Amino acid sequence: MSSAAIAEPGGGRCRLHVKGAAEIVLRRCIAAVVDASGSRANIAADENLRRCIEAHITGMASRGLRTLAIAVRPDAPLPATDADVAGLEEELTLLSVVGIKDPVRTGVPATITACQQAGINVRMVTGDNIHTAKHIARECGLLTPDGVAMEGPTFRSLPDTELLRQIPRLQVLARSSPEDKHRLVSLLQSQKEVVAVTGDGTNDAPALKEADVGLAMGISGTDVAKEASDIVILDDNFKSIVKAVQWGRCIFGNIRKFLQFQLTVNVVALTIAFLAAVTGKGEPLNVLQLLWVNLIMDSLAALALATENPTPDLLRHKPHGRHESLLSSPMKYHILVQSLYQVAWLLFLLFGLPELGIARYAAPCRVSCKEWEPGCRCIVAVPESAAATLQGSICRDHNEIEKHNHEVLRAQREAINSVLFNTFIFMQLFNEVSSRKVRGEINVFAGLLGNIIFFMVVTVTLAMQIVIMQTPLAVVFKVLPQSWQEWVFAICVGAGGMAVCLLSKLAARPFVGRATPAAAGGERRLPPEAEATSVKLHALVPLGRIEVPDGEEPAQPAA
């Protein structure tokens, strides 16, 4: 309530005017003006009149009107200080009850529905009359038939154990005080919930400070509220919170995409390098080639995968858990399948390709000096282990033959490593496309046309790979120019990785899981599988629960 004392001339008395919540002011009235002539009736003595006035207040509140009572105390002691005015708000005469319409903004139900589909449980915490609050909550789509609307005095009278049983269904808290809001936040946090609170007034500061995420209004918010909050909503629009959730989930997903791609490349590169080293095959990828792989894996991949824009689909998934790992089950499965596929092909190129008998890749087996000396009985075996037969000694042409064999072996290894390097790069290019999805989605091309940066990165990578392989730059990278058959082979093996990824997702869906919606269109609470799930929101991270205080203006529809 608020009051104004007007001093009467002639000493010591004043006329006190009071306005405030209708039912609260009514309790302090002893009389009421009942007609235009100013006739007064004794409310204290006429219980029927009091009930009639209360019925009118309830009727207006039930229609969504915010009720305000105006009263007066004609002859009150003059207060010595402003603080003494509150003590004079007794023995009032009710002048009128006003109903103020505060219409819900267009699109609020759609915005609230978007929050609910995203797994966000929105609660209204207000100082309004319980009937007004319930009416507005129904208009917004907050209050469901099985939901609970509670008044502040009732909330304060219940012990924590009882409130913890009520809170899962609590959707509206009316006639609340700042202490009620703070207590509600604490109780939710005790249940491992992540709580976000919006507020604009000084009295919201304790709850804003206590919440995991405090969101203050940038236009109507006080400096105290802004100081206590974590985020300031510059346009005072509830829709902005939904956008923050959408962007937060987008960035979280982009981090996962990049991590999924990078781990696959690392696992494959380390595995093939280790196996080549322990089997005496040398270095399948030289230093410059590894630097190029590292550029693709880090800088270019970060540009391609971390610049995905948010999509409406993000708000149809359940929130991420407070302690959820960055590596989800579908991600681990993708990394495993892709790594096995790529390692298998690279091992085939490293060990199996020389055995196919193709001249470009075949290793020299046995060379005899008889090619030069028909009478020579010297036989030179595999170049690394040249030896003579027991019947004769190494002839004079042996050194030339061994030198020739080393040149043949070097050319053979260079040819194989060139195919291996080119194939490895193409497998990463196609895997980069597959890594755009981390929830087990089948269609990895969804939304691809909207990401120009991804197209640019892939195009630049492909162009640079062609330059490296087909121009004089090949000498620097120690690779051989590729034939059209080798280019087709590299592209087909890379594309095969996408096909294997698709088939593996279809086969493993019943076991690994899939992209799961947060809730059906009209559902108000988290689904059973997400009941114990919460989500952390900071400047751009997903949001779990939002408490909407008194004065919060709902927003336009979510984009």
Coordinates of C-alpha atoms in Angstrom, one line a residue:
M1 CA 0.0 0.0 0.0
S2 CA 1.0 3.6 -0.4
S3 CA -0.4 6.6 1.6
A4 CA -0.3 10.4 1.5
A5 CA -1.1 12.5 4.5
I6 CA -2.4 16.0 3.9
A7 CA -2.1 18.3 6.9
E8 CA -5.3 20.1 8.0
P9 CA -4.9 23.8 8.8
G10 CA -5.3 24.6 12.5
G11 CA -3.0 22.0 14.0
G12 CA -2.2 18.4 14.7
R13 CA -4.6 16.6 12.4
C14 CA -4.4 15.4 8.8
R15 CA -6.4 13.7 6.0
L16 CA -4.9 10.4 5.1
H17 CA -5.4 9.0 1.5
V18 CA -4.6 5.3 0.9
K19 CA -4.4 3.1 -2.2
G20 CA -3.3 -0.5 -2.5
A21 CA -4.4 -4.1 -3.1
A22 CA -8.2 -4.2 -2.8
E23 CA -8.6 -7.1 -0.3
I24 CA -5.8 -5.8 1.9
V25 CA -7.2 -2.2 2.0
L26 CA -10.7 -3.6 2.6
R27 CA -9.5 -5.4 5.8
R28 CA -8.5 -2.0 7.2
C29 CA -11.7 -0.3 6.4
I30 CA -14.5 0.3 8.9
A31 CA -16.8 2.1 6.5
A32 CA -17.6 2.5 2.8
V33 CA -19.1 5.1 0.6
V34 CA -22.2 3.4 -0.8
D35 CA -23.7 6.0 -3.2
A36 CA -22.9 9.1 -5.2
S37 CA -24.1 11.4 -2.4
G38 CA -21.4 10.3 -0.1
S39 CA -23.5 8.2 2.3
R40 CA -21.4 5.8 4.3
A41 CA -22.2 2.4 5.7
N42 CA -20.5 0.6 8.6
I43 CA -18.6 -2.3 7.1
A44 CA -17.6 -3.6 10.5
A45 CA -21.2 -3.9 11.5
D46 CA -22.7 -5.0 8.2
E47 CA -21.1 -8.3 7.3
N48 CA -23.3 -8.7 4.2
L49 CA -21.9 -5.5 2.7
R50 CA -18.4 -6.6 3.3
R51 CA -19.0 -9.9 1.6
C52 CA -20.7 -8.1 -1.3
I53 CA -17.7 -5.8 -1.8
E54 CA -15.4 -8.9 -1.6
A55 CA -17.5 -10.6 -4.2
H56 CA -17.1 -7.6 -6.5
I57 CA -13.3 -7.7 -6.0
T58 CA -13.2 -11.4 -6.7
G59 CA -15.3 -11.0 -9.8
M60 CA -13.1 -8.3 -11.3
A61 CA -9.9 -10.3 -10.4
S62 CA -11.4 -13.4 -12.1
R63 CA -11.7 -11.5 -15.3
G64 CA -8.0 -10.6 -15.2
L65 CA -8.4 -7.2 -13.8
R66 CA -5.8 -5.9 -11.3
T67 CA -7.9 -4.5 -8.4
L68 CA -7.0 -1.4 -6.6
A69 CA -8.8 0.1 -3.6
I70 CA -8.9 3.8 -2.7
A71 CA -9.7 4.8 0.8
V72 CA -9.4 7.7 3.1
R73 CA -9.1 8.5 6.8
P74 CA -10.6 12.0 7.2
D75 CA -9.4 12.8 10.6
A76 CA -6.0 11.2 11.6
P77 CA -3.2 12.4 13.8
L78 CA -0.5 14.2 12.0
P79 CA 2.5 11.9 11.7
A80 CA 5.8 13.1 13.0
T81 CA 7.8 11.4 10.2
D82 CA 7.1 9.6 7.0
A83 CA 7.7 6.2 8.7
D84 CA 4.8 6.9 11.0
V85 CA 2.3 7.1 8.2
A86 CA 2.0 3.3 7.9
G87 CA 0.8 3.1 11.5
L88 CA -2.2 5.3 10.7
E89 CA -3.5 3.0 7.9
E90 CA -6.4 1.9 10.1
E91 CA -10.1 2.9 10.5
L92 CA -10.3 3.8 6.8
T93 CA -13.3 4.6 4.7
L94 CA -13.5 2.8 1.4
L95 CA -14.1 5.2 -1.5
S96 CA -13.9 2.9 -4.5
V97 CA -12.5 -0.3 -6.1
V98 CA -10.8 0.1 -9.5
G99 CA -10.2 -2.7 -11.9
I100 CA -7.2 -2.2 -14.2
K101 CA -6.9 -4.3 -17.4
D102 CA -3.3 -5.5 -18.1
P103 CA -3.7 -7.4 -21.3
V104 CA -1.4 -10.2 -22.3
R105 CA 0.8 -9.2 -25.2
T106 CA 0.2 -10.9 -28.5
G107 CA 2.2 -14.0 -28.9
V108 CA 2.8 -14.7 -25.2
P109 CA 1.1 -18.2 -25.3
A110 CA 3.3 -19.2 -28.3
T111 CA 6.4 -18.0 -26.4
I112 CA 5.4 -19.9 -23.2
T113 CA 4.7 -23.0 -25.3
A114 CA 8.2 -22.7 -26.8
C115 CA 9.7 -22.7 -23.3
Q116 CA 7.7 -25.7 -22.3
Q117 CA 8.7 -27.6 -25.4
A118 CA 12.3 -26.8 -24.6
G119 CA 11.8 -28.5 -21.2
I120 CA 11.7 -25.2 -19.3
N121 CA 9.1 -25.1 -16.4
V122 CA 7.9 -21.5 -16.2
R123 CA 6.3 -20.3 -13.0
M124 CA 4.6 -17.0 -12.2
V125 CA 5.5 -15.3 -8.9
T126 CA 3.5 -12.2 -8.5
G127 CA 2.1 -9.8 -5.9
D128 CA -1.3 -9.8 -7.7
N129 CA -4.6 -11.2 -6.4
I130 CA -4.8 -15.0 -6.7
H131 CA -7.8 -14.7 -9.1
T132 CA -6.0 -12.2 -11.3
A133 CA -2.9 -14.3 -11.3
K134 CA -4.8 -17.4 -12.2
H135 CA -6.6 -15.7 -15.0
I136 CA -3.5 -14.3 -16.6
A137 CA -1.7 -17.6 -16.1
R138 CA -4.4 -19.4 -18.0
E139 CA -4.3 -16.8 -20.8
C140 CA -0.5 -17.3 -21.1
G141 CA -0.8 -21.1 -21.0
L142 CA 1.0 -21.4 -17.7
L143 CA -1.7 -22.8 -15.5
T144 CA -2.9 -26.3 -16.3
P145 CA -5.9 -28.2 -14.8
D146 CA -3.7 -30.2 -12.6
G147 CA -1.4 -27.2 -11.7
V148 CA -1.4 -25.5 -8.3
A149 CA -1.9 -21.8 -7.6
M150 CA -1.0 -20.7 -4.1
E151 CA -1.1 -17.5 -2.2
G152 CA 1.9 -16.1 -0.3
P153 CA 0.4 -16.5 3.2
T154 CA -0.3 -20.2 2.5
F155 CA 3.2 -20.7 1.1
R156 CA 4.8 -19.1 4.2
S157 CA 2.7 -21.2 6.5
L158 CA 3.8 -24.6 5.1
P159 CA 6.9 -26.4 6.2
D160 CA 9.7 -27.2 3.7
T161 CA 8.7 -30.9 3.6
E162 CA 5.2 -30.1 2.5
L163 CA 6.3 -27.5 0.0
L164 CA 8.7 -29.9 -1.6
R165 CA 5.7 -32.2 -2.3
Q166 CA 3.7 -29.3 -3.7
I167 CA 6.5 -27.6 -5.8
P168 CA 6.4 -30.0 -8.8
R169 CA 2.8 -28.9 -9.5
L170 CA 3.2 -25.3 -8.3
Q171 CA 2.7 -23.0 -11.2
V172 CA 1.4 -19.7 -9.7
L173 CA 2.4 -18.0 -6.5
A174 CA 0.2 -14.9 -5.8
R175 CA 0.4 -12.2 -3.2
S176 CA 4.0 -13.2 -2.7
S177 CA 6.7 -11.3 -0.9
P178 CA 10.4 -11.1 -1.8
E179 CA 11.1 -13.6 1.0
D180 CA 8.7 -16.1 -0.7
K181 CA 10.5 -15.8 -4.0
H182 CA 13.9 -16.3 -2.3
R183 CA 12.5 -19.4 -0.4
L184 CA 11.1 -20.8 -3.6
V185 CA 14.5 -20.5 -5.3
S186 CA 16.3 -22.2 -2.4
L187 CA 13.8 -25.1 -2.3
L188 CA 14.2 -25.7 -6.1
Q189 CA 17.9 -25.6 -5.8
S190 CA 17.8 -28.1 -2.9
Q191 CA 16.2 -30.5 -5.4
K192 CA 19.1 -30.1 -7.8
E193 CA 17.1 -27.9 -10.1
V194 CA 18.8 -25.1 -12.0
V195 CA 16.8 -21.9 -11.4
A196 CA 16.7 -18.7 -13.4
V197 CA 14.8 -15.7 -12.0
T198 CA 13.7 -12.6 -13.8
G199 CA 13.1 -9.3 -11.9
D200 CA 13.2 -5.6 -12.1
G201 CA 12.7 -4.2 -8.7
T202 CA 15.0 -3.7 -5.7
N203 CA 13.0 -6.2 -3.7
D204 CA 13.9 -8.9 -6.4
A205 CA 17.6 -8.5 -5.6
P206 CA 17.8 -11.4 -3.0
A207 CA 16.2 -13.9 -5.4
L208 CA 18.2 -12.7 -8.3
K209 CA 21.4 -13.2 -6.3
E210 CA 20.4 -16.6 -5.0
A211 CA 19.3 -18.0 -8.4
D212 CA 21.7 -19.9 -10.6
V213 CA 21.0 -17.3 -13.2
G214 CA 19.5 -13.8 -12.4
L215 CA 18.0 -11.9 -15.3
A216 CA 17.3 -8.2 -14.7
M217 CA 15.2 -6.0 -17.0
G218 CA 17.4 -3.4 -18.7
I219 CA 14.7 -0.7 -19.3
S220 CA 12.5 -1.0 -16.2
G221 CA 15.0 -2.6 -13.9
T222 CA 16.5 -0.8 -11.0
D223 CA 20.3 -0.4 -10.6
V224 CA 20.1 -2.7 -7.5
A225 CA 18.4 -5.5 -9.6
K226 CA 20.9 -5.1 -12.4
E227 CA 23.8 -5.3 -10.0
A228 CA 22.4 -8.5 -8.4
S229 CA 21.7 -10.2 -11.7
D230 CA 23.9 -12.2 -14.1
I231 CA 22.3 -11.1 -17.3
V232 CA 20.5 -7.9 -18.2
I233 CA 17.7 -8.2 -20.8
L234 CA 18.1 -5.0 -22.7
D235 CA 14.7 -4.9 -24.3
D236 CA 12.7 -6.2 -21.3
N237 CA 11.2 -8.8 -23.5
F238 CA 10.5 -12.4 -22.4
K239 CA 11.2 -13.5 -25.9
S240 CA 14.8 -12.5 -25.5
I241 CA 15.2 -15.2 -22.8
V242 CA 13.9 -17.8 -25.2
K243 CA 16.4 -16.6 -27.8
A244 CA 19.2 -16.8 -25.2
V245 CA 18.2 -20.4 -24.6
Q246 CA 18.2 -21.2 -28.3
W247 CA 21.6 -19.6 -28.8
G248 CA 23.0 -21.3 -25.7
R249 CA 21.9 -24.7 -26.9
C250 CA 23.3 -23.9 -30.4
I251 CA 26.7 -23.0 -29.0
F252 CA 26.7 -26.1 -26.7
G253 CA 25.9 -28.3 -29.8
N254 CA 28.5 -26.6 -31.9
I255 CA 31.2 -27.4 -29.3
R256 CA 30.0 -31.0 -29.4
K257 CA 30.2 -31.1 -33.2
F258 CA 33.7 -29.8 -33.2
L259 CA 34.8 -32.2 -30.4
Q260 CA 33.2 -35.1 -32.2
F261 CA 35.1 -34.3 -35.4
Q262 CA 38.4 -33.5 -33.8
L263 CA 38.5 -36.7 -31.7
T264 CA 37.8 -38.8 -34.7
V265 CA 40.7 -37.3 -36.6
N266 CA 43.1 -37.6 -33.6
V267 CA 42.2 -41.2 -32.9
V268 CA 42.7 -42.2 -36.6
A269 CA 46.0 -40.2 -37.1
L270 CA 47.5 -41.5 -33.8
T271 CA 46.5 -45.1 -34.5
I272 CA 47.8 -45.3 -38.0
A273 CA 51.1 -43.5 -37.1
F274 CA 51.7 -45.9 -34.2
L275 CA 50.9 -49.1 -36.2
A276 CA 53.2 -47.9 -39.1
A277 CA 56.0 -47.2 -36.6
V278 CA 55.9 -50.5 -34.8
T279 CA 55.7 -52.5 -38.1
G280 CA 58.6 -50.7 -39.8
K281 CA 56.5 -48.9 -42.4
G282 CA 58.0 -45.5 -41.5
E283 CA 56.0 -42.4 -41.4
P284 CA 52.7 -42.6 -43.4
L285 CA 52.2 -38.8 -42.9
N286 CA 55.2 -36.5 -42.9
V287 CA 55.6 -33.3 -40.9
L288 CA 54.1 -31.0 -43.6
Q289 CA 51.2 -33.3 -44.2
L290 CA 50.5 -33.5 -40.4
L291 CA 50.5 -29.7 -40.3
W292 CA 47.9 -29.6 -43.0
V293 CA 45.8 -32.2 -41.2
N294 CA 46.1 -30.1 -38.1
L295 CA 45.0 -27.0 -39.9
I296 CA 41.9 -28.9 -41.2
M297 CA 41.3 -30.4 -37.8
D298 CA 41.5 -27.3 -35.7
S299 CA 41.2 -23.9 -37.3
L300 CA 39.1 -24.7 -40.4
A301 CA 36.9 -27.2 -38.6
A302 CA 36.2 -24.7 -35.8
L303 CA 35.1 -22.2 -38.4
A304 CA 32.9 -24.7 -40.2
L305 CA 31.3 -26.4 -37.2
A306 CA 31.2 -23.7 -34.6
T307 CA 29.3 -21.2 -36.9
E308 CA 26.1 -23.2 -37.2
N309 CA 23.1 -20.9 -36.5
P310 CA 20.4 -21.9 -34.1
T311 CA 17.3 -23.6 -35.5
P312 CA 13.7 -24.0 -34.0
D313 CA 14.4 -27.7 -33.6
L314 CA 16.7 -26.9 -30.7
L315 CA 13.7 -25.9 -28.6
R316 CA 12.1 -29.2 -29.1
H317 CA 14.7 -31.2 -27.2
K318 CA 15.0 -31.8 -23.6
P319 CA 17.5 -29.8 -21.5
H320 CA 21.1 -31.0 -20.9
G321 CA 21.8 -32.3 -17.4
R322 CA 23.7 -30.3 -14.9
H323 CA 26.5 -32.8 -14.9
E324 CA 26.0 -34.2 -18.4
S325 CA 29.2 -35.1 -20.2
L326 CA 30.3 -33.3 -23.3
L327 CA 30.5 -36.7 -25.0
S328 CA 27.0 -38.1 -25.4
S329 CA 26.3 -41.8 -26.3
P330 CA 25.6 -41.0 -30.0
M331 CA 28.8 -39.0 -30.2
K332 CA 30.9 -41.9 -28.7
Y333 CA 29.3 -44.3 -31.1
H334 CA 30.0 -42.0 -34.1
I335 CA 33.6 -41.6 -33.1
L336 CA 34.0 -45.4 -32.7
V337 CA 32.4 -46.3 -36.0
Q338 CA 34.2 -43.6 -38.0
S339 CA 37.6 -44.4 -36.4
L340 CA 37.2 -48.1 -37.2
Y341 CA 36.2 -47.4 -40.8
Q342 CA 39.0 -44.9 -41.4
V343 CA 41.7 -47.0 -39.7
A344 CA 40.6 -50.1 -41.7
W345 CA 41.0 -48.4 -45.0
L346 CA 44.3 -46.8 -44.1
L347 CA 45.7 -50.1 -42.9
F348 CA 44.6 -51.6 -46.2
L349 CA 46.4 -48.9 -48.1
L350 CA 49.5 -49.3 -46.0
F351 CA 49.8 -53.1 -45.9
G352 CA 47.4 -54.5 -48.5
L353 CA 47.9 -52.2 -51.5
P354 CA 51.4 -53.4 -52.2
E355 CA 50.1 -57.0 -52.4
L356 CA 47.6 -56.3 -55.1
G357 CA 50.2 -56.6 -57.8
I358 CA 49.6 -53.1 -59.2
A359 CA 53.0 -51.9 -60.7
R360 CA 52.8 -48.4 -59.2
Y361 CA 52.5 -49.8 -55.6
A362 CA 54.2 -53.2 -55.9
A363 CA 57.4 -53.8 -53.9
P364 CA 60.4 -55.4 -55.6
C365 CA 60.7 -59.0 -54.5
R366 CA 63.8 -60.8 -55.8
V367 CA 66.3 -59.5 -58.4
S368 CA 69.1 -61.6 -59.8
C369 CA 72.4 -60.4 -61.2
K370 CA 71.7 -62.8 -64.1
E371 CA 69.9 -59.8 -65.7
W372 CA 73.3 -58.4 -66.3
E373 CA 75.6 -61.5 -66.0
P374 CA 74.0 -64.7 -67.4
G375 CA 76.5 -66.9 -65.6
C376 CA 76.2 -65.2 -62.2
R377 CA 74.7 -67.3 -59.5
C378 CA 74.2 -64.3 -57.1
I379 CA 70.6 -63.8 -56.0
V380 CA 69.6 -60.6 -54.2
A381 CA 66.4 -60.9 -52.1
V382 CA 64.3 -58.2 -50.7
P383 CA 66.3 -55.0 -50.9
E384 CA 66.7 -54.5 -47.2
S385 CA 68.3 -58.0 -46.8
A386 CA 70.4 -58.5 -49.9
A387 CA 72.3 -61.8 -49.8
A388 CA 74.1 -64.2 -52.1
T389 CA 73.4 -67.8 -52.7
L390 CA 75.4 -70.5 -50.9
Q391 CA 76.9 -71.6 -54.2
G392 CA 78.5 -68.2 -55.0
S393 CA 79.4 -64.8 -53.7
I394 CA 78.0 -61.3 -54.2
C395 CA 79.0 -60.3 -57.7
R396 CA 80.3 -57.0 -58.9
D397 CA 76.8 -55.7 -59.9
H398 CA 75.3 -56.3 -56.5
N399 CA 75.7 -52.7 -55.3
E400 CA 74.0 -51.3 -58.4
I401 CA 71.1 -53.7 -58.0
E402 CA 70.7 -52.9 -54.3
K403 CA 70.7 -49.1 -55.2
H404 CA 68.1 -49.8 -57.9
N405 CA 65.9 -51.7 -55.4
H406 CA 66.0 -48.9 -52.8
E407 CA 64.9 -46.4 -55.5
V408 CA 62.0 -48.7 -56.5
L409 CA 61.1 -49.2 -52.8
R410 CA 61.2 -45.4 -52.2
A411 CA 59.0 -44.7 -55.2
Q412 CA 56.6 -47.4 -54.1
R413 CA 56.3 -46.0 -50.6
E414 CA 55.8 -42.5 -51.9
A415 CA 53.0 -43.7 -54.2
I416 CA 51.3 -45.5 -51.4
N417 CA 51.7 -42.7 -48.9
S418 CA 50.3 -40.2 -51.5
V419 CA 47.2 -42.2 -52.0
L420 CA 46.9 -42.7 -48.2
F421 CA 47.3 -39.0 -47.5
N422 CA 44.7 -38.0 -50.2
T423 CA 42.3 -40.6 -49.0
F424 CA 42.7 -39.6 -45.4
I425 CA 41.9 -35.9 -46.2
F426 CA 38.8 -36.9 -48.1
M427 CA 37.6 -39.0 -45.3
Q428 CA 37.9 -36.0 -43.0
L429 CA 36.0 -33.8 -45.4
F430 CA 33.1 -36.2 -45.5
N431 CA 33.3 -36.8 -41.8
E432 CA 33.1 -33.1 -41.3
V433 CA 29.6 -33.2 -42.9
S434 CA 28.6 -36.2 -40.7
S435 CA 29.8 -34.4 -37.6
R436 CA 27.2 -31.7 -38.0
K437 CA 24.8 -33.8 -36.1
V438 CA 25.4 -35.1 -32.6
R439 CA 22.0 -36.5 -31.5
G440 CA 22.0 -39.5 -33.8
E441 CA 20.0 -37.7 -36.5
I442 CA 19.8 -39.5 -39.8
N443 CA 19.7 -36.4 -42.1
V444 CA 23.1 -34.8 -41.7
F445 CA 22.4 -32.4 -44.6
A446 CA 19.5 -30.6 -42.7
G447 CA 20.2 -26.9 -42.5
L448 CA 23.4 -27.2 -44.6
L449 CA 22.3 -24.6 -47.1
G450 CA 22.0 -22.0 -44.5
N451 CA 25.7 -22.2 -43.4
I452 CA 27.7 -20.3 -45.9
I453 CA 30.9 -20.4 -43.8
F454 CA 30.7 -24.3 -43.8
F455 CA 30.5 -24.3 -47.6
M456 CA 33.4 -21.9 -47.9
V457 CA 35.6 -23.9 -45.5
V458 CA 35.0 -27.2 -47.3
T459 CA 35.5 -25.5 -50.7
V460 CA 38.8 -23.9 -49.6
T461 CA 40.0 -27.2 -48.1
L462 CA 39.2 -29.1 -51.2
A463 CA 40.9 -26.5 -53.5
M464 CA 44.0 -26.5 -51.3
Q465 CA 44.1 -30.3 -51.4
I466 CA 44.0 -30.3 -55.2
V467 CA 46.8 -27.7 -55.3
I468 CA 48.9 -29.7 -52.9
M469 CA 48.5 -32.9 -54.9
Q470 CA 48.6 -31.7 -58.5
T471 CA 51.0 -28.8 -58.6
P472 CA 54.7 -28.4 -58.0
L473 CA 53.8 -27.9 -54.3
A474 CA 53.6 -31.7 -54.3
V475 CA 57.4 -31.8 -54.1
V476 CA 57.3 -29.8 -50.9
F477 CA 54.7 -32.2 -49.4
K478 CA 56.6 -35.2 -50.8
V479 CA 53.6 -36.6 -52.6
L480 CA 53.0 -37.8 -56.2
P481 CA 50.3 -36.3 -58.5
Q482 CA 47.2 -38.5 -58.5
S483 CA 45.6 -40.1 -61.5
W484 CA 41.9 -39.7 -62.0
Q485 CA 41.4 -43.3 -60.8
E486 CA 43.1 -42.4 -57.5
W487 CA 41.0 -39.3 -57.1
V488 CA 37.8 -41.3 -57.7
F489 CA 39.0 -43.9 -55.2
A490 CA 39.7 -41.2 -52.5
I491 CA 36.3 -39.6 -53.0
C492 CA 34.5 -42.9 -52.9
V493 CA 36.2 -44.0 -49.7
G494 CA 35.4 -40.7 -48.1
A495 CA 31.8 -40.8 -49.1
G496 CA 31.6 -44.4 -47.9
G497 CA 32.3 -43.1 -44.5
M498 CA 29.0 -41.2 -44.6
A499 CA 27.1 -44.3 -45.8
V500 CA 28.6 -46.4 -43.0
C501 CA 27.7 -43.7 -40.5
L502 CA 24.1 -43.7 -41.7
L503 CA 23.8 -47.5 -41.6
S504 CA 25.3 -47.6 -38.1
K505 CA 22.9 -45.0 -36.8
L506 CA 19.9 -47.0 -38.1
A507 CA 21.3 -50.2 -36.6
A508 CA 22.1 -48.7 -33.3
R509 CA 19.1 -46.4 -32.7
P510 CA 17.3 -48.8 -30.4
F511 CA 20.4 -49.1 -28.2
V512 CA 22.3 -45.8 -28.4
G513 CA 19.4 -43.4 -28.4
R514 CA 18.2 -40.6 -30.7
A515 CA 17.2 -37.0 -30.7
T516 CA 14.5 -36.7 -28.1
P517 CA 11.9 -33.9 -27.9
A518 CA 11.6 -32.2 -24.6
A519 CA 7.8 -32.4 -24.4
A520 CA 4.7 -32.6 -26.5
G521 CA 3.1 -29.4 -27.6
G522 CA 0.9 -28.7 -24.6
E523 CA 2.8 -30.4 -21.9
R524 CA 3.8 -28.1 -19.0
R525 CA 6.4 -30.1 -17.1
L526 CA 9.5 -32.0 -18.0
P527 CA 8.7 -35.5 -19.4
P528 CA 9.4 -38.5 -17.2
E529 CA 12.8 -39.2 -18.8
A530 CA 13.9 -35.6 -18.1
E531 CA 12.4 -35.2 -14.7
A532 CA 15.8 -35.3 -13.0
T533 CA 17.4 -33.2 -15.7
S534 CA 18.4 -29.5 -15.3
V535 CA 20.2 -27.1 -17.4
K536 CA 22.7 -24.3 -16.7
L537 CA 22.2 -20.9 -18.4
H538 CA 24.8 -18.2 -18.5
A539 CA 25.1 -15.5 -21.1
L540 CA 24.7 -18.1 -23.9
V541 CA 24.0 -21.4 -22.3
P542 CA 20.6 -23.3 -22.0
L543 CA 18.1 -22.6 -19.4
G544 CA 16.2 -24.9 -17.0
R545 CA 13.5 -23.1 -15.0
I546 CA 12.3 -19.5 -15.1
E547 CA 10.4 -17.8 -12.3
V548 CA 8.4 -14.8 -13.7
P549 CA 7.8 -12.2 -11.0
D550 CA 5.2 -9.5 -10.7
G551 CA 5.5 -6.9 -13.3
E552 CA 7.2 -9.1 -16.0
E553 CA 5.7 -8.3 -19.4
P554 CA 5.3 -11.4 -21.5
A555 CA 6.7 -11.1 -25.0
Q556 CA 6.1 -11.5 -28.6
P557 CA 6.0 -15.0 -30.2
A558 CA 9.3 -16.8 -30.4
A559 CA 11.1 -16.5 -33.7

